[in-house]
Coordinates of C-alpha atoms in Angstrom, one line a residue:
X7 CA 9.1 40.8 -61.4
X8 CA 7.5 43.3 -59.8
X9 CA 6.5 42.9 -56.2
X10 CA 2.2 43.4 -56.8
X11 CA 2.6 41.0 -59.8
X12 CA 4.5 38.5 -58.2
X13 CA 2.7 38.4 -54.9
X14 CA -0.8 37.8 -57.1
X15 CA 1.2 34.6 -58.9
X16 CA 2.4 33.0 -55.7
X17 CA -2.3 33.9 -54.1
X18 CA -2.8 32.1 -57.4
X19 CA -0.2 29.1 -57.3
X20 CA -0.1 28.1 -54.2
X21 CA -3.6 29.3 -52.5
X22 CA -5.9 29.1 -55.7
X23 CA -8.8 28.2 -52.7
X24 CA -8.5 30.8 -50.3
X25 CA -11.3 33.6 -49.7
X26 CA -8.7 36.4 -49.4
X27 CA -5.0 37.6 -49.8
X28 CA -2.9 41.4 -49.2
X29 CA 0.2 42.3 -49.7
X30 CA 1.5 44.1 -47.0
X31 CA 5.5 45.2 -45.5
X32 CA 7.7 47.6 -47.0
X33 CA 7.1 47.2 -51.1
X34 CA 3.7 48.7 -50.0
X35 CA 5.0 52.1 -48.1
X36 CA 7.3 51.9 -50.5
X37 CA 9.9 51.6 -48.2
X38 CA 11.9 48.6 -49.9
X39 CA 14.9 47.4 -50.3
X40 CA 17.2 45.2 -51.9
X41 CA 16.5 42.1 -49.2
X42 CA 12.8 43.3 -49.1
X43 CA 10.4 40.1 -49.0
X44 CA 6.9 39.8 -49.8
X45 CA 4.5 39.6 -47.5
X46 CA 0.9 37.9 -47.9
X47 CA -1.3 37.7 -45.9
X48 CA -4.2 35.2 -46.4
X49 CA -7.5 34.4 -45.1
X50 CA -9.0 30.8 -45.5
X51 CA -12.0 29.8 -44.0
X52 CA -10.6 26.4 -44.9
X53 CA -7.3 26.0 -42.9
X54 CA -7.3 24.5 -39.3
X55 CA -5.6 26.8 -37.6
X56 CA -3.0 29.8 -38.1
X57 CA 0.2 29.2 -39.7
X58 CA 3.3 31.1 -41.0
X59 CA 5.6 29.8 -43.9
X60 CA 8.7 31.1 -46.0
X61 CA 9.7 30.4 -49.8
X62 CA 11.0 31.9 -52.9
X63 CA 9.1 32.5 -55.8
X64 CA 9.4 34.7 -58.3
X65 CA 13.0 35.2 -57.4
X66 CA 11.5 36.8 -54.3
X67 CA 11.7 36.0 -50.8
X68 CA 8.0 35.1 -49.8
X69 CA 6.9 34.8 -46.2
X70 CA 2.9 33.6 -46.3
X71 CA 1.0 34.4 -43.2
X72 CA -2.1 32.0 -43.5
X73 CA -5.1 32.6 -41.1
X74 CA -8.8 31.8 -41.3
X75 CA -11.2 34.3 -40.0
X76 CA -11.7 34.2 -36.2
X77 CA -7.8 33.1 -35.7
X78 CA -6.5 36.7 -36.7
X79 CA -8.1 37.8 -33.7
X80 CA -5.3 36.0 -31.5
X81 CA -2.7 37.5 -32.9
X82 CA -4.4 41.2 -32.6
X83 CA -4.5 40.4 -29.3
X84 CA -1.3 39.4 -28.8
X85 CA 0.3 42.2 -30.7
X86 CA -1.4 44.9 -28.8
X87 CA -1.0 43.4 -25.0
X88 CA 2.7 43.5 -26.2
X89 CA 2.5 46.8 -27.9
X90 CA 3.9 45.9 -31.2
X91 CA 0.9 45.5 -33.6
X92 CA 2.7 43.4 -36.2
X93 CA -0.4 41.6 -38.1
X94 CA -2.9 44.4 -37.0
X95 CA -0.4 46.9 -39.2
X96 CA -0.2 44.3 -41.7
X97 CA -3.8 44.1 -42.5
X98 CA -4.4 47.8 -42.1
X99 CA -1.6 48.8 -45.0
X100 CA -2.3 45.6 -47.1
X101 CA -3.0 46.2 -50.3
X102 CA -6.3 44.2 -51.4
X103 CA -4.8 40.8 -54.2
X104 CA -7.8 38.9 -54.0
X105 CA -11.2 40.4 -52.2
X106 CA -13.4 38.9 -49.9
X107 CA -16.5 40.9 -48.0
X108 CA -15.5 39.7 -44.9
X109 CA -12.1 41.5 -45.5
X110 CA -13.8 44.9 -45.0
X111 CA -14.7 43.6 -41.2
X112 CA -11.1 42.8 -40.6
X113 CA -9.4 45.9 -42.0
X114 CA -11.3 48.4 -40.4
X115 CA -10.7 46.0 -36.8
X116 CA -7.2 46.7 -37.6
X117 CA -7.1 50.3 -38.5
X118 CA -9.6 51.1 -35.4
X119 CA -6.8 49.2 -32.9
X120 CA -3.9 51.2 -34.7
X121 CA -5.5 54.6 -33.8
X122 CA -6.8 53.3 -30.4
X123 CA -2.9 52.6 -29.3
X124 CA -1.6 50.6 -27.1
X125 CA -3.5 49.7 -23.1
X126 CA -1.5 52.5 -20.6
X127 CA 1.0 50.3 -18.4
X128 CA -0.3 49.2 -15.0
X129 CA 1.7 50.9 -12.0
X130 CA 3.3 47.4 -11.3
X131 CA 4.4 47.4 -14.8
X132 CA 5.8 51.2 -14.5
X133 CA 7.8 50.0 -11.7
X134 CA 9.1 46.8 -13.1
X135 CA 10.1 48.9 -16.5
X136 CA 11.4 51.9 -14.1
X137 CA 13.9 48.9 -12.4
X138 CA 15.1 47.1 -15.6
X139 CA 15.7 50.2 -17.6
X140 CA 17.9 51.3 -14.2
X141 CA 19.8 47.7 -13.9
X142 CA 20.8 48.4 -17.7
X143 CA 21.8 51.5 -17.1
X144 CA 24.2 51.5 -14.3
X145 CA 25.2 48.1 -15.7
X146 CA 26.6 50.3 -18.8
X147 CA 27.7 53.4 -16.9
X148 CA 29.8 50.4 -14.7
X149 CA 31.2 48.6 -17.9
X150 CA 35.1 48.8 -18.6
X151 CA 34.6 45.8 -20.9
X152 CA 34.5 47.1 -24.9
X153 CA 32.9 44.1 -25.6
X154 CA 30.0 44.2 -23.4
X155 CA 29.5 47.6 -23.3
X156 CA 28.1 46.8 -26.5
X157 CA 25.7 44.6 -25.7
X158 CA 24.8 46.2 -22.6
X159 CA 24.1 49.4 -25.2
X160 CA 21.6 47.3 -27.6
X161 CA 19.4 46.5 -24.6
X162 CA 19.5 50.2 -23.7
X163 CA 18.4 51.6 -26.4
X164 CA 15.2 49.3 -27.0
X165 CA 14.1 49.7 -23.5
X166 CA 14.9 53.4 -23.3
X167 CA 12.9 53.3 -26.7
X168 CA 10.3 51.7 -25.5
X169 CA 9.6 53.3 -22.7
X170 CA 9.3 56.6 -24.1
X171 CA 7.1 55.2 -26.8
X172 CA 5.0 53.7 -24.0
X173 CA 4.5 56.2 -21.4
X174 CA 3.9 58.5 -24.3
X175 CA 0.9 56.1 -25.3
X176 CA 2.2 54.9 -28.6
X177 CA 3.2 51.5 -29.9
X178 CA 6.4 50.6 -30.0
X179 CA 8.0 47.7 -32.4
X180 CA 11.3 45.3 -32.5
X181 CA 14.1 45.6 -34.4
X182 CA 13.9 47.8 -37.1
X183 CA 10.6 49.2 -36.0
X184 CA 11.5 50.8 -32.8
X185 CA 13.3 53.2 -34.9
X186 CA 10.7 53.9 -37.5
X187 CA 8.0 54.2 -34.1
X188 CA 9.7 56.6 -32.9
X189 CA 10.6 58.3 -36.1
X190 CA 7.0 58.5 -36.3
X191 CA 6.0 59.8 -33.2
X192 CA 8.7 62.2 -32.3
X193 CA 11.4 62.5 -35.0
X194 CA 13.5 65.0 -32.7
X195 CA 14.1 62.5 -29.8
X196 CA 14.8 59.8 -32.3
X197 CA 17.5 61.6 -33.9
X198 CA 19.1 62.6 -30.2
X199 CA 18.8 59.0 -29.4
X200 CA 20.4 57.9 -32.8
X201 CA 23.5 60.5 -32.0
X202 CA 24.0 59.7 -28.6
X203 CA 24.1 55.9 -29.1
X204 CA 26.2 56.3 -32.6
X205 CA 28.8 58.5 -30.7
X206 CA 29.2 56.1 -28.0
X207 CA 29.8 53.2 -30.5
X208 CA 32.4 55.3 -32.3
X209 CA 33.9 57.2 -29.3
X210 CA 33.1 55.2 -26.5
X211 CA 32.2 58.1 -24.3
X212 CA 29.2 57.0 -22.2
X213 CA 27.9 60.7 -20.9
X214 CA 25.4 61.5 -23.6
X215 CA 23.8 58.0 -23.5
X216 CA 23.4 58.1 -19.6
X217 CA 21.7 61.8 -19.9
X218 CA 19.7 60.7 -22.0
X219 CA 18.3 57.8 -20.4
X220 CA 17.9 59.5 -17.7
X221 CA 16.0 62.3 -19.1
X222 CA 13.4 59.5 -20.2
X223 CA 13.1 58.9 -16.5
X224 CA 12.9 61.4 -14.3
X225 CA 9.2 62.3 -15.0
X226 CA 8.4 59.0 -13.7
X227 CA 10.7 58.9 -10.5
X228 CA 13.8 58.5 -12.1
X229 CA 16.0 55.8 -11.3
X230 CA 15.2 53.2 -9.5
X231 CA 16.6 50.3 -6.7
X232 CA 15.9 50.7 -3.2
X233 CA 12.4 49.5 -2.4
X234 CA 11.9 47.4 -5.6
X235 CA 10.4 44.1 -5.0
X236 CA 8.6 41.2 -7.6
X237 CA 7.1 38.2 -6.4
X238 CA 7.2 38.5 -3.2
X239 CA 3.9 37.1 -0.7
X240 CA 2.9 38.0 2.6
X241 CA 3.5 35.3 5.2
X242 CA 0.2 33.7 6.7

């Protein structure tokens, strides 16, 4: 069944009551695949408080993100002090299954907080993102273990991801959605980031992967160690 038809049988099955329901994810940008899920979001003026559920129906994978309308705002919130504006991207794309006024309000919230982007980073937080982003670095350039060299090489590339997304005032995203952020924002450094890592994993030749990262850091003081402190207090 297809995904628009389904999702309206599972609004109507299972939330017959509810003010309002979208469709949002990747059968909307039409970016699907073959483990694609649907996903609703709802707005009840009923329910108690947010909640998040997954099911099959249809013969689809469901996941139901159920909220009534003041709760969204929490998760907004939460998205953007993080910088990954899950639910404020799912309302914004959603397309409409059942219509509500109030859904108007909520969908231009979401679109206006997309094209806002994300709060700068305070100078504390530069400096702690400046010191982790160093620690994984010259914990992989130090590696001689195959093992954890790849682990140590996931980590790197999210935070070296992120913090060019950042500093460059855009969101960024987890998982699969650090790589389509930064597709969006600048497809050329995506791609140089995508080689470097990918040559590493097949070659194991570290070079382009620490230029790299460090290219991403110099504008901001480059590496950094000596000096770095976090939670320390004066004494009285």
């Amino acid at each position: 069944m297809k995904a628009v038809e389904a999702a309206r049988d599972v609004v109507r099955e299972r939330f017959p009551e509810c003010d309002a329901a979208l469709l949002a994810g990747s059968v909307v940008r039409g970016e699907e695949t073959s483990t694609s899920d649907l996903d609703i979001v709802i707005f009840d003026s009923k329910v108690a408080s947010s909640f998040r559920e997954s099911f099959y129906a249809r013969e689809w994978p469901v996941e139901v993100f159920v909220h009534h309308w003041s709760s969204y705002r929490e998760f907004f919130e939460s998205d953007c002090k993080r910088g990954q504006p899950s639910m404020p991207r799912m309302v914004a794309e959603g397309q409409v299954l059942k219509w509500d006024d109030r859904l108007e309000i909520v969908k231009n919230e979401a679109v206006d907080l997309l094209k806002e982007g994300p709060a700068p980073w305070s100078d504390e937080t530069l400096l702690f993102k400046r010191y982790f982003l160093t620690d994984a670095l010259d914990d992989f350039v130090g590696c001689t273990d195959r093992g954890e060299s790849l682990f140590i090489a996931s980590k790197l590339a999210e935070q070296t991801s992120e913090f060019h997304l950042r500093m460059n005032g855009q969101w960024s995203g987890a998982s699969k959605w650090m790589a389509r952020s930064l597709r969006n924002y600048d497809i050329v450094f995506a791609e140089r980031l995508v080689r470097r890592f990918d040559h590493f994993y097949k070659h194991g030749e570290k070079e382009g992967v620490v230029e790299l990262v460090d290219e991403v850091l110099n504008p901001y003081g480059g590496r950094l160690f000596e000096g770095f402190s976090i939670g320390k207090k004066k004494r009285r």
